[in-house]
Short mmCIF file of C-alpha atoms in Angstrom, two decimals:
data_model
loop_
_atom_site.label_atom_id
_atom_site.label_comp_id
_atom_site.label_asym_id
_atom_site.label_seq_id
_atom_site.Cartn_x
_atom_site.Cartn_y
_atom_site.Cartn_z
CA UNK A 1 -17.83 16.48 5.81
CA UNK A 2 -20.57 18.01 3.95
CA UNK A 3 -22.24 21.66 4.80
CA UNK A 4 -25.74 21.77 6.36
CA UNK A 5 -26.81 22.12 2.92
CA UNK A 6 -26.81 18.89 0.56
CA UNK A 7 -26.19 18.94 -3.11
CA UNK A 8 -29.80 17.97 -3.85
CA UNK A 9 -31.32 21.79 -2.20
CA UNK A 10 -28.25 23.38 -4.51
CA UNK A 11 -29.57 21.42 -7.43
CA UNK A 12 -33.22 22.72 -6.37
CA UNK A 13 -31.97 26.23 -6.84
CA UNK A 14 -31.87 25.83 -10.94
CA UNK A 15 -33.28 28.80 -12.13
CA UNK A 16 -30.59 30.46 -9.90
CA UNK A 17 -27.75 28.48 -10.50
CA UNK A 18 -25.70 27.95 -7.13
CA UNK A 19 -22.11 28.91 -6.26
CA UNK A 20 -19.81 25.56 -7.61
CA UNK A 21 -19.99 22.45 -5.14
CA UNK A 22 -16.18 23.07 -4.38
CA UNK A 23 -17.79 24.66 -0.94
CA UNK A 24 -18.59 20.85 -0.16
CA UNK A 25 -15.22 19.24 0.25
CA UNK A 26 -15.64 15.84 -1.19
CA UNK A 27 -14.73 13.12 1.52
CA UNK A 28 -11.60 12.29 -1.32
CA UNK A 29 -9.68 14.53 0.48
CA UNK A 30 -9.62 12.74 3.48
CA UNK A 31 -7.73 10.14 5.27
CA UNK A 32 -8.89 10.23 8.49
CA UNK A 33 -11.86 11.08 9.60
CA UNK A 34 -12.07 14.83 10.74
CA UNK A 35 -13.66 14.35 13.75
CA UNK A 36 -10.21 13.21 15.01
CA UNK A 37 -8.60 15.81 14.27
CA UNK A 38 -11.30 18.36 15.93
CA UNK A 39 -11.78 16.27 18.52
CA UNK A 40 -8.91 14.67 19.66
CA UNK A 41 -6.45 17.39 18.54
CA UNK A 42 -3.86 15.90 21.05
CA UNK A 43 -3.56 12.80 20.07
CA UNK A 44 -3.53 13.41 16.66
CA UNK A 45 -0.46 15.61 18.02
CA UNK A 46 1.28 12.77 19.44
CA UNK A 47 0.77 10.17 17.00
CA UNK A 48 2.12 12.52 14.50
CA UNK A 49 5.50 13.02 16.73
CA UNK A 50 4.91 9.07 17.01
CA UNK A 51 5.25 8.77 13.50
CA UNK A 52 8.14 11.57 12.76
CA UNK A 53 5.68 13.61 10.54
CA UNK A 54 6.20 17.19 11.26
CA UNK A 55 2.71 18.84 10.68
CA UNK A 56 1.32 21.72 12.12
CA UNK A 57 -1.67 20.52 13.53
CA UNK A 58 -2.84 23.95 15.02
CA UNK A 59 -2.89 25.67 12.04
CA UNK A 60 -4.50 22.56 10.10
CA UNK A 61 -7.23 22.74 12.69
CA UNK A 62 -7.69 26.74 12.22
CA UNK A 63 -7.88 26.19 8.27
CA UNK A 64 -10.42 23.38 8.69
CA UNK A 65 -12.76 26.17 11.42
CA UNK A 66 -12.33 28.87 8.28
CA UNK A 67 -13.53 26.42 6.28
CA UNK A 68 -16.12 25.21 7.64
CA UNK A 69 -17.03 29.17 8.65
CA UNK A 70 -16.86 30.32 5.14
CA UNK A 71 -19.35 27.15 4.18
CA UNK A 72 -21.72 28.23 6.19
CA UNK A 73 -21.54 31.47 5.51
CA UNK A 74 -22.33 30.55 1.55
CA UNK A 75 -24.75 28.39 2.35
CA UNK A 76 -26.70 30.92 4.47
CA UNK A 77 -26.17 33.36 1.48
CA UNK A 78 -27.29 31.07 -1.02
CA UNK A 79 -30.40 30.77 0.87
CA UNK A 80 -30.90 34.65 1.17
CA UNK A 81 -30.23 34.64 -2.42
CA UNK A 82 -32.93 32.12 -3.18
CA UNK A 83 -35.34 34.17 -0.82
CA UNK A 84 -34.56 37.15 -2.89
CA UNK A 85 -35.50 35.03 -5.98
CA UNK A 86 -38.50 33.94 -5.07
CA UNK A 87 -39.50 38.12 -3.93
CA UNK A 88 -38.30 39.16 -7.26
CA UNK A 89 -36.18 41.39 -5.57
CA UNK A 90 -33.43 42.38 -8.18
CA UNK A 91 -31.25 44.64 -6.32
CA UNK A 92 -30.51 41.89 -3.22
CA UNK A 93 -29.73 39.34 -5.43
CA UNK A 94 -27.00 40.88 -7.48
CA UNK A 95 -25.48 42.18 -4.35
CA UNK A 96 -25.58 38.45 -2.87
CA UNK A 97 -24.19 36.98 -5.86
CA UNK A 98 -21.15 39.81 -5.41
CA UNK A 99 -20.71 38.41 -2.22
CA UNK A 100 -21.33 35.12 -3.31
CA UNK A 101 -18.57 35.11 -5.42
CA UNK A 102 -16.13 37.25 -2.91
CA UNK A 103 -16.60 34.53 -0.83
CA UNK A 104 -16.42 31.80 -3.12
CA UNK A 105 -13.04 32.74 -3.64
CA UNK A 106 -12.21 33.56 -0.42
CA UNK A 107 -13.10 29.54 0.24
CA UNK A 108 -11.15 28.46 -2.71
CA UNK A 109 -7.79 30.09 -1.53
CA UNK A 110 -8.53 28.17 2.23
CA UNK A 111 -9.43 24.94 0.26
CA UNK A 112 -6.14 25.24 -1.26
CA UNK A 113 -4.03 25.30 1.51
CA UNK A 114 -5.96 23.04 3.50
CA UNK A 115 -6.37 19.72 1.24
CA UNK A 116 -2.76 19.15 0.72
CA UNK A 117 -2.28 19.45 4.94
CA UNK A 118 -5.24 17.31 5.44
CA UNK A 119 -3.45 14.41 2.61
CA UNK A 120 -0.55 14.11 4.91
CA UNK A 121 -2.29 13.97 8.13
CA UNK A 122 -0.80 9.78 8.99
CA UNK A 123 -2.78 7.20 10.14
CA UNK A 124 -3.12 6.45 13.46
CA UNK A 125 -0.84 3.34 14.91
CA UNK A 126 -2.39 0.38 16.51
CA UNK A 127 -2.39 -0.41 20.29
CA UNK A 128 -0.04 -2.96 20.03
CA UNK A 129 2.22 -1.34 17.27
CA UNK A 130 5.67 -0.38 19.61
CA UNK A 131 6.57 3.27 19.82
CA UNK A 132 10.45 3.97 18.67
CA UNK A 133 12.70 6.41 16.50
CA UNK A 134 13.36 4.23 13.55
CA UNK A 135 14.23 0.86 12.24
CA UNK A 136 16.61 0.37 15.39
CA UNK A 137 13.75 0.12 17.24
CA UNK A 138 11.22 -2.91 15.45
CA UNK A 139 10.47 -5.38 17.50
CA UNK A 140 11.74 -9.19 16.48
CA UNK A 141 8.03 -11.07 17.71
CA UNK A 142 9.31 -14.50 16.55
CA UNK A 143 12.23 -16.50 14.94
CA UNK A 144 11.70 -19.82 12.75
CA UNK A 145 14.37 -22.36 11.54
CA UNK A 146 17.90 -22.51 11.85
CA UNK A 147 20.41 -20.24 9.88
CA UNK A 148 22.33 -22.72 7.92
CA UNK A 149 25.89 -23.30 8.48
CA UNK A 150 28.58 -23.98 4.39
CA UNK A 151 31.55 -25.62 5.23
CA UNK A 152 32.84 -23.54 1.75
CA UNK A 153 33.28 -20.21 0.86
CA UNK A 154 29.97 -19.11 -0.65
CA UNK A 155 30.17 -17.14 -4.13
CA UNK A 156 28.55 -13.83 -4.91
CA UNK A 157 25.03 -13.80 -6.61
CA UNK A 158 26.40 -11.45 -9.66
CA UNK A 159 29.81 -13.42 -10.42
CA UNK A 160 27.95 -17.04 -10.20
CA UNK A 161 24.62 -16.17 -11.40
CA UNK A 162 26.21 -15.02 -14.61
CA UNK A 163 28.34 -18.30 -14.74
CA UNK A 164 25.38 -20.32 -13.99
CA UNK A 165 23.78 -18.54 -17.22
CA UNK A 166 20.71 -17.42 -14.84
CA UNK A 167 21.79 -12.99 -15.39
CA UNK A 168 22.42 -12.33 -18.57
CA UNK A 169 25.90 -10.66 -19.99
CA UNK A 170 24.80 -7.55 -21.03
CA UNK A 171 22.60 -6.96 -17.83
CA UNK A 172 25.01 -7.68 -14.78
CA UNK A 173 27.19 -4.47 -15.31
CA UNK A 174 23.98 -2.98 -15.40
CA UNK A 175 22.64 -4.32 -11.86
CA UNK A 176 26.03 -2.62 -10.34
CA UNK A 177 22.97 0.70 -10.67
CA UNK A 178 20.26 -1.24 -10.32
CA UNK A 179 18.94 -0.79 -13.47
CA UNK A 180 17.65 -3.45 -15.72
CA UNK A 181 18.10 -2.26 -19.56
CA UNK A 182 18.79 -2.77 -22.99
CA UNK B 1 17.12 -12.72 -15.63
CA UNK B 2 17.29 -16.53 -17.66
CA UNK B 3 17.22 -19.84 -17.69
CA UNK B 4 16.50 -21.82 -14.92
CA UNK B 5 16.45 -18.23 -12.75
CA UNK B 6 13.30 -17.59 -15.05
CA UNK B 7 12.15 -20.60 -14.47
CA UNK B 8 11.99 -20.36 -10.91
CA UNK B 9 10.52 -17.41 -10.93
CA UNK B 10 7.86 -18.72 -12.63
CA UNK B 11 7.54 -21.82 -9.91
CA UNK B 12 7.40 -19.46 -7.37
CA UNK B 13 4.66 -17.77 -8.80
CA UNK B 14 2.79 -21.26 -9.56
CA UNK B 15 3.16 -22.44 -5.82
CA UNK B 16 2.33 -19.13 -4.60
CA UNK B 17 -0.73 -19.33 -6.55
CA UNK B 18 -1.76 -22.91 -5.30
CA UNK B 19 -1.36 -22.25 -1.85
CA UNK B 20 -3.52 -18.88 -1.87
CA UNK B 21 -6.28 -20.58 -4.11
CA UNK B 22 -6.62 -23.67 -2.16
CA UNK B 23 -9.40 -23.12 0.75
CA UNK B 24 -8.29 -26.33 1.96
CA UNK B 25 -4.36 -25.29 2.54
CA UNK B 26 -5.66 -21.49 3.82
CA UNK B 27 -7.80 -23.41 6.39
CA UNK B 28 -4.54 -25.54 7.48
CA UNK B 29 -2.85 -21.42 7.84
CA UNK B 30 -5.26 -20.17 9.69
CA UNK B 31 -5.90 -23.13 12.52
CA UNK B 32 -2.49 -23.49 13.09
CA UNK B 33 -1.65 -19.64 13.62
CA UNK B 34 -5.32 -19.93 15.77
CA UNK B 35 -7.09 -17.46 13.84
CA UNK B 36 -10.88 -17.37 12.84
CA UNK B 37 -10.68 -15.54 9.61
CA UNK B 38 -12.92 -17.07 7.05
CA UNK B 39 -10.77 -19.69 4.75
CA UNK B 40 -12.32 -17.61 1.25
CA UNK B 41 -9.53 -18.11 -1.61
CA UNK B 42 -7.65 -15.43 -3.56
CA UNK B 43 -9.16 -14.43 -6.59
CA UNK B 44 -6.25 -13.91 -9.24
CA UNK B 45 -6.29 -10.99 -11.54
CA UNK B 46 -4.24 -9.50 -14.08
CA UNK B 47 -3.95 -5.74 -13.24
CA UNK B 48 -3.00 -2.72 -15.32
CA UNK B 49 0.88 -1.51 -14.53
CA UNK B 50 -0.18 1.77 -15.46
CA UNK B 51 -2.18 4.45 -12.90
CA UNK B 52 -3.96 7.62 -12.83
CA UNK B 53 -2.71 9.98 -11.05
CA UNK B 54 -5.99 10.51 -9.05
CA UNK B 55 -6.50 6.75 -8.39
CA UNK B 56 -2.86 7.77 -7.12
CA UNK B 57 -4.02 9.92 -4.53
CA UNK B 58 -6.88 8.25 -3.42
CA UNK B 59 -4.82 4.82 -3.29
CA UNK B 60 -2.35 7.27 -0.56
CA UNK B 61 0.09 6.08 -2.72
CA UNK B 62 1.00 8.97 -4.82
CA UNK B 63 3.54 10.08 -2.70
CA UNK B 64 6.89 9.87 -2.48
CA UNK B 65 6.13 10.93 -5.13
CA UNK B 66 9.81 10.78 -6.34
CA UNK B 67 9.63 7.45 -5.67
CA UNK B 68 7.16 6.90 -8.91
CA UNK B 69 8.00 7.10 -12.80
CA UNK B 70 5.71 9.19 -14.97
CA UNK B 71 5.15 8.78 -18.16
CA UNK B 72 4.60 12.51 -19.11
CA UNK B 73 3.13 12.14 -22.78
CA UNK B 74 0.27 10.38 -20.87
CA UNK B 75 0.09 11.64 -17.74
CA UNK B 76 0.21 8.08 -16.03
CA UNK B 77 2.43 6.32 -13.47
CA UNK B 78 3.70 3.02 -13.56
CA UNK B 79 2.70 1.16 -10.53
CA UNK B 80 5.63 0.40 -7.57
CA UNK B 81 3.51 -2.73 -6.62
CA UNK B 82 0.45 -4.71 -7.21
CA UNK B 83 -1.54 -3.18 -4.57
CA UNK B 84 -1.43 -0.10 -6.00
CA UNK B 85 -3.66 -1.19 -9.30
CA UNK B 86 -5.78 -3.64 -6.75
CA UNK B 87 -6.89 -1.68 -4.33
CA UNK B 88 -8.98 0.36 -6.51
CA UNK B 89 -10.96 -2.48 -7.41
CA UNK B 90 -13.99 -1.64 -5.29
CA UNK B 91 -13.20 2.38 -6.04
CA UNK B 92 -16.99 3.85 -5.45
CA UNK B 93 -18.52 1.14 -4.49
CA UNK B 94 -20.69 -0.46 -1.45
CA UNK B 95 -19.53 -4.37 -0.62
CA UNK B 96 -22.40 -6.43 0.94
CA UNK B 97 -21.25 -7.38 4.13
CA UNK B 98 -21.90 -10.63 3.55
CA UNK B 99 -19.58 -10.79 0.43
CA UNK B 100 -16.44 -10.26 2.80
CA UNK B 101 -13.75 -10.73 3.12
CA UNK B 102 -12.25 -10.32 -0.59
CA UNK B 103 -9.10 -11.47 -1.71
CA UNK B 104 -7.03 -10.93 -4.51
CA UNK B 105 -3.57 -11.60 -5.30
CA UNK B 106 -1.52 -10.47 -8.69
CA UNK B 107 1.49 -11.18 -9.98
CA UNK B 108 3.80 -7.89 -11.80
CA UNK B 109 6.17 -6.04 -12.40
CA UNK B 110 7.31 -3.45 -10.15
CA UNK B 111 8.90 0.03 -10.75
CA UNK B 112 10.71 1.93 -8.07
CA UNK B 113 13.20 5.18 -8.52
CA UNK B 114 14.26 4.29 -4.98
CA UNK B 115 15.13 7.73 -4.85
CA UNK B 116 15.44 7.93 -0.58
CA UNK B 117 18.04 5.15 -0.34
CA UNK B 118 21.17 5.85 -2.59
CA UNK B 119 23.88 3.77 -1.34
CA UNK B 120 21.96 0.96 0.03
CA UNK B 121 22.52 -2.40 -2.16
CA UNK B 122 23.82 -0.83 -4.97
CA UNK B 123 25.17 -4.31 -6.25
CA UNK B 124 23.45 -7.26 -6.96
CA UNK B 125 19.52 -8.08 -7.57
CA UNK B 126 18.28 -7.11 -3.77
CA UNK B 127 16.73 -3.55 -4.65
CA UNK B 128 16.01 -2.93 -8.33
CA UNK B 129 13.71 0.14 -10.22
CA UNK B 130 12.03 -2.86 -11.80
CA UNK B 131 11.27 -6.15 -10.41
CA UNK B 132 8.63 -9.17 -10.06
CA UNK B 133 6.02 -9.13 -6.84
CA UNK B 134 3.20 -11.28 -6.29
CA UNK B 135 0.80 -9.19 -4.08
CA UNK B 136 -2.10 -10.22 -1.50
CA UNK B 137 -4.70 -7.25 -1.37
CA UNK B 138 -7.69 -8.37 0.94
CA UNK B 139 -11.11 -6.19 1.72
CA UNK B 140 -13.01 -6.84 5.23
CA UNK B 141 -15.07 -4.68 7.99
CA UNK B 142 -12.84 -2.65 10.16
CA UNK B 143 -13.21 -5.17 12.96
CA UNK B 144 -11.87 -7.69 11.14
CA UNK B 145 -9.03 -5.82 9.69
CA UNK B 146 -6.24 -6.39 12.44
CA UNK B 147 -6.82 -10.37 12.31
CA UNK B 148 -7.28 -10.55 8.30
CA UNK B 149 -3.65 -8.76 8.80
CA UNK B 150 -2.57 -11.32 10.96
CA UNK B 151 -3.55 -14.09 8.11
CA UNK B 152 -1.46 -12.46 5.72
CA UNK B 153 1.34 -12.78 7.80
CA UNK B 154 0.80 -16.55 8.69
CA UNK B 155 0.48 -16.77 4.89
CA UNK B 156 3.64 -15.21 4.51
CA UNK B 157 5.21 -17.21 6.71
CA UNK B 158 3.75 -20.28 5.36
CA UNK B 159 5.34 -19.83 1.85
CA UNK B 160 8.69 -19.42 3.57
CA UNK B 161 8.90 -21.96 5.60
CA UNK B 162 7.64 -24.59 2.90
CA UNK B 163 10.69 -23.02 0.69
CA UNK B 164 12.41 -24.47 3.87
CA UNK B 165 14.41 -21.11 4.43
CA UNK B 166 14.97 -19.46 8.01
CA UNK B 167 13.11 -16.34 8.94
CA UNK B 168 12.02 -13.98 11.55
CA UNK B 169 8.70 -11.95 11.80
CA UNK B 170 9.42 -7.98 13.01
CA UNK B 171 6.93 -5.35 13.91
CA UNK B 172 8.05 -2.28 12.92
CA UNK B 173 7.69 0.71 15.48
CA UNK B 174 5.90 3.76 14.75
CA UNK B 175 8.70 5.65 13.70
CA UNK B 176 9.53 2.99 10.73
CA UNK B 177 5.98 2.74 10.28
CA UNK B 178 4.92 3.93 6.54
CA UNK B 179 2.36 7.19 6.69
CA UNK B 180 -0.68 5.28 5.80
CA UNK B 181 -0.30 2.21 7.49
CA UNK B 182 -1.73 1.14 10.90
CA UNK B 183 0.03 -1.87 11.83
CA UNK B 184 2.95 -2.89 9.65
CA UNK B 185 4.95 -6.59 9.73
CA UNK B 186 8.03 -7.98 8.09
CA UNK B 187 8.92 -10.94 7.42
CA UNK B 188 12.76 -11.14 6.98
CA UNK B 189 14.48 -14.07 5.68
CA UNK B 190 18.26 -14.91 6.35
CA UNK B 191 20.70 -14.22 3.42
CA UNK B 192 23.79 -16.28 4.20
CA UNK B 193 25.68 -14.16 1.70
CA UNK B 194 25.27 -11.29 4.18
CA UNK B 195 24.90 -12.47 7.31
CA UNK B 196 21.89 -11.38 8.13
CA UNK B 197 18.08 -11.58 7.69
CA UNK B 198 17.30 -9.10 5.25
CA UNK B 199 13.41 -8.11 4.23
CA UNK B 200 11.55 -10.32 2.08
CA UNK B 201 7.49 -9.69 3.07
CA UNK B 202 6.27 -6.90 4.90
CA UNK B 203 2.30 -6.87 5.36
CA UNK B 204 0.34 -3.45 6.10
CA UNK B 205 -2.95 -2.79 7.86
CA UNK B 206 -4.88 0.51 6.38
CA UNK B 207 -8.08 0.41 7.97
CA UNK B 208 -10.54 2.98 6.53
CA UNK B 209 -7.26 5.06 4.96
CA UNK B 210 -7.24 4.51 1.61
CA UNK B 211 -11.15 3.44 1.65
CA UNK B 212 -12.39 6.84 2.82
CA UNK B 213 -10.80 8.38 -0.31
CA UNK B 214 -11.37 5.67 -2.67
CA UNK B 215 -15.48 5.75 -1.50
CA UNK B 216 -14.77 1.58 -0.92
CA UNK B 217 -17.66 0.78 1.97
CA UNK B 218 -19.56 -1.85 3.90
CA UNK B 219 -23.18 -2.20 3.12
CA UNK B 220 -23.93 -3.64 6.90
CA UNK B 221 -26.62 -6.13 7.40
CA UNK B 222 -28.84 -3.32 8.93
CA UNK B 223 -28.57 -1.69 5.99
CA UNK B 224 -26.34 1.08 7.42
CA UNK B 225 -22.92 1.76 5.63
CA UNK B 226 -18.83 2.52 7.08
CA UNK B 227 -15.86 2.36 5.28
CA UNK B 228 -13.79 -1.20 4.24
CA UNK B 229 -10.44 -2.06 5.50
CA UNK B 230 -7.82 -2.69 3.34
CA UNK B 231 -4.83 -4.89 4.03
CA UNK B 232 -2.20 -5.75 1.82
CA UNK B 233 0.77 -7.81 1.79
CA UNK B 234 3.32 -9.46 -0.12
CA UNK B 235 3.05 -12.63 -1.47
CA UNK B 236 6.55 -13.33 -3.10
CA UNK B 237 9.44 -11.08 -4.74
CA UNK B 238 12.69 -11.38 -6.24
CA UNK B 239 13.96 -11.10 -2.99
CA UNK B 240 12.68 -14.75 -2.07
CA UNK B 241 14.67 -16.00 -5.33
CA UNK B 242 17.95 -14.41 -3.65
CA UNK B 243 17.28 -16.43 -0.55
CA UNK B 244 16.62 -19.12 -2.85
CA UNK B 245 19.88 -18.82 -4.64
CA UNK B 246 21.92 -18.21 -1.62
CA UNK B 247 20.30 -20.96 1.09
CA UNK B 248 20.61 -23.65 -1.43
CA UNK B 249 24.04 -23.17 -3.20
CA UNK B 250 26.03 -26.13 -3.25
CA UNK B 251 29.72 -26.35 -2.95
CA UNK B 252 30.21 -27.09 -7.02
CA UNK B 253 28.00 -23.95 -7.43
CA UNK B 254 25.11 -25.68 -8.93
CA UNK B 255 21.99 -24.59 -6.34
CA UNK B 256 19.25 -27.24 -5.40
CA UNK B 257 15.67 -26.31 -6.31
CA UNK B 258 13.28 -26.39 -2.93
CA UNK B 259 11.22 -29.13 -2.44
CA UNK B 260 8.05 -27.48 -2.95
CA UNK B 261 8.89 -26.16 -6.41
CA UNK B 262 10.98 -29.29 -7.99
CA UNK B 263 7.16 -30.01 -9.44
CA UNK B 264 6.69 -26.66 -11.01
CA UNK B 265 10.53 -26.74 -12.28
CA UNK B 266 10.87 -29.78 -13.83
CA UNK B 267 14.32 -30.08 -11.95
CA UNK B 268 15.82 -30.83 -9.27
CA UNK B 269 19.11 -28.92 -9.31
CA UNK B 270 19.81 -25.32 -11.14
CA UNK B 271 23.09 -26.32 -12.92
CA UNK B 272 22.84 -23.38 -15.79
CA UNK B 273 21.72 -23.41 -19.12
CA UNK B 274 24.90 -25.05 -20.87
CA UNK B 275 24.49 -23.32 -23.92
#
């Protein structure tokens, strides 16, 4: 989601060099789209109970509205500030680029919080994915071949591996952590 | 891992390999599951087992991130599957439509902390920090994502059933469902030596997840542009060579090599090494 203003005006303002681009959150930061979560705050709501992610979706939504506030609010500014440029009048434009910078920070400290909320925002399931707690709850769709049946006592993939030469010595004490090492 | 164990790892990954490269054998998969996917072969590649941390993060792979090892002098992560060094591929890039869908597959090594599940196989060769995967990463539109998903699966289930081994295809619910994914499958294969049919494939749809932060889109026909979907899946791990071992163990111990692979072993029974 870019702000009303592209990169390309910013860039135009040269002579006057702009407040940084971190006022344009670069679409990196999201996984989902963001109209989602403005739009269908809800549901975004229930698939994250769906999903067992415990995210405050209010307050993600309230960042994002700051956000998007304090972006327009600098890019309005910016274009006072190149008014006040093109007047030659001195005195505006230093107190714009004060506020410029006030607010540039203020944006900054939002940014912060809100990128790392908006990273763990899940994706949405599919229609025909089934809604349950955990792993108790997958659903089995289909079941191919026959388990087979040994008429003898089956041997342990450590003990017999080792005695069929496939693990080596030194490693099978190792497996009993899991870790493969010399 | 030795001997003959090495060596069937290494037929694994050579069947594995024919089947996804063979249009002729992915056309077979996909009439018989009734799909319409285009039959377009895996391109193999050889990717890096290291990652940046920002490819990371746009991957939505980063976290748990306890899960990962760092290598701190460098500031890089070793990868905890294929996928993970694949999927950037197209990082910042527009596809042509009309170059979809793209396939790769890659065969690595795997590192895991499995930090979350302490207690779970703690013996044996089931869950290791490092292990073997062959990995199926595949590009389309979004519309085509769901059934692209469904070829992996069919795919999946293709390699298993040729090893001849006994398996069962689970959806998982949305509470076992993985942050990022959409739509997530398993196959599970049964493990005599417990009992039970254990996970050996799972396959994941992402739709536009990991695309909208990797910058990965679809230059449409029209000339208008929206995000790729990824899917990705696995082709083969160690996992299948435990089935292996434990389906075909004979009463003398010695185990019999699968039908499919006796070409790619050289053998027809894993007796050891004798040395």
């Amino acid at each position: 989601m870019r702000g009303s203003l592209g990169p390309s005006f910013r860039q135009g303002l040269s002579p006057h060099p702009s407040y940084p681009s971190s006022s344009v959150p670069s679409s990196k930061h999201h996984m989902i789209d963001l109209k989602f979560l403005r739009e269908q705050t809800e549901k975004l709501k229930e698939v994250c109970r769906q999903k067992n992610v415990a995210l405050d979706i209010d307050a993600i939504l309230n960042l994002d509205t700051k956000r998007r506030e304090l972006s327009g609010k600098l890019d309005e500014l910016n274009r006072l500030r190149n008014d006040a440029a093109k007047s030659k009048d001195i005195e505006a434009g230093k107190r714009l680029k004060q506020e410029g910078i006030a607010l540039e920070a203020e944006l900054a400290v939002v940014t912060g919080e809100l990128d790392p909320l908006l990273l763990k925002i899940p994706n949405p399931p599919s229609d025909d994915t089934p809604v349950g707690k955990d792993d108790s709850e997958n659903v089995v769709i289909r079941k191919v071949g026959e388990p087979k049946t040994f008429s003898f006592t089956r041997k342990s993939i450590l003990s017999w591996g080792r005695r069929l030469g496939l693990l080596t010595q030194s490693a099978v004490p190792m497996l009993r952590v899991r870790v493969l090492a010399i | 891992m030795k001997g003959d164990l090495a060596l069937l790892q290494n037929a694994m990954h050579q069947f594995t390999l024919s089947v996804l490269t063979n249009e002729a054998t992915l056309k077979g998969i996909i009439e018989k599951a009734g799909l319409s996917v285009s039959a377009k072969p895996f391109i193999p590649v050889v990717p890096p087992l290291f990652i940046r941390p920002e490819v990371f993060q746009r991957m939505a792979r980063l976290e748990p991130r306890d899960e990962r090892y760092h290598v701190d002098a460098d500031d890089l992560y070793l990868i905890g599957s294929a996928e993970h060094t694949l999927g950037p591929l197209h990082m910042d890039e527009a596809i042509k439509e009309s170059d979809l869908p793209l396939r790769y597959t890659a065969f690595t090594s795997a590192f895991r902390r499995e930090a979350g599940s302490y207690g779970k196989d703690m013996r044996g060769i089931i869950r290791l920090h490092q292990f073997e995967k062959m990995e199926m990463e595949s590009f389309t539109t979004q519309e085509s994502g769901l059934e692209e998903q469904n070829f992996l699966v069919a795919i999946q289930e293709y390699l298993t059933a040729q090893l001849g081994l006994p398996y069962q295809v689970v959806m998982t619910c949305t509470g076992d469902q993985g942050d990022p994914d959409a739509r997530h499958l398993d196959v599970e294969t049964w493990m005599p030596g417990q009992g039970k049919y254990r996970e050996t494939h799972s396959a994941d749809l992402m739709t536009d997840y990991q695309t909208r932060r990797l910058g990965t889109k679809v230059k449409r026909a029209d000339g208008k542009s929206d995000f790729a979907c990824t899917n990705d899946a696995t082709a083969f791990a160690g996992r299948t060579l435990v089935a292996i071992m434990e389906n075909y163990q004979q009463e003398d111990g010695s185990i019999l090599v699968p039908e499919v692979l006796k070409k790619w072993m050289g053998k027809d029974v894993m007796s050891g090494d004798r040395r």
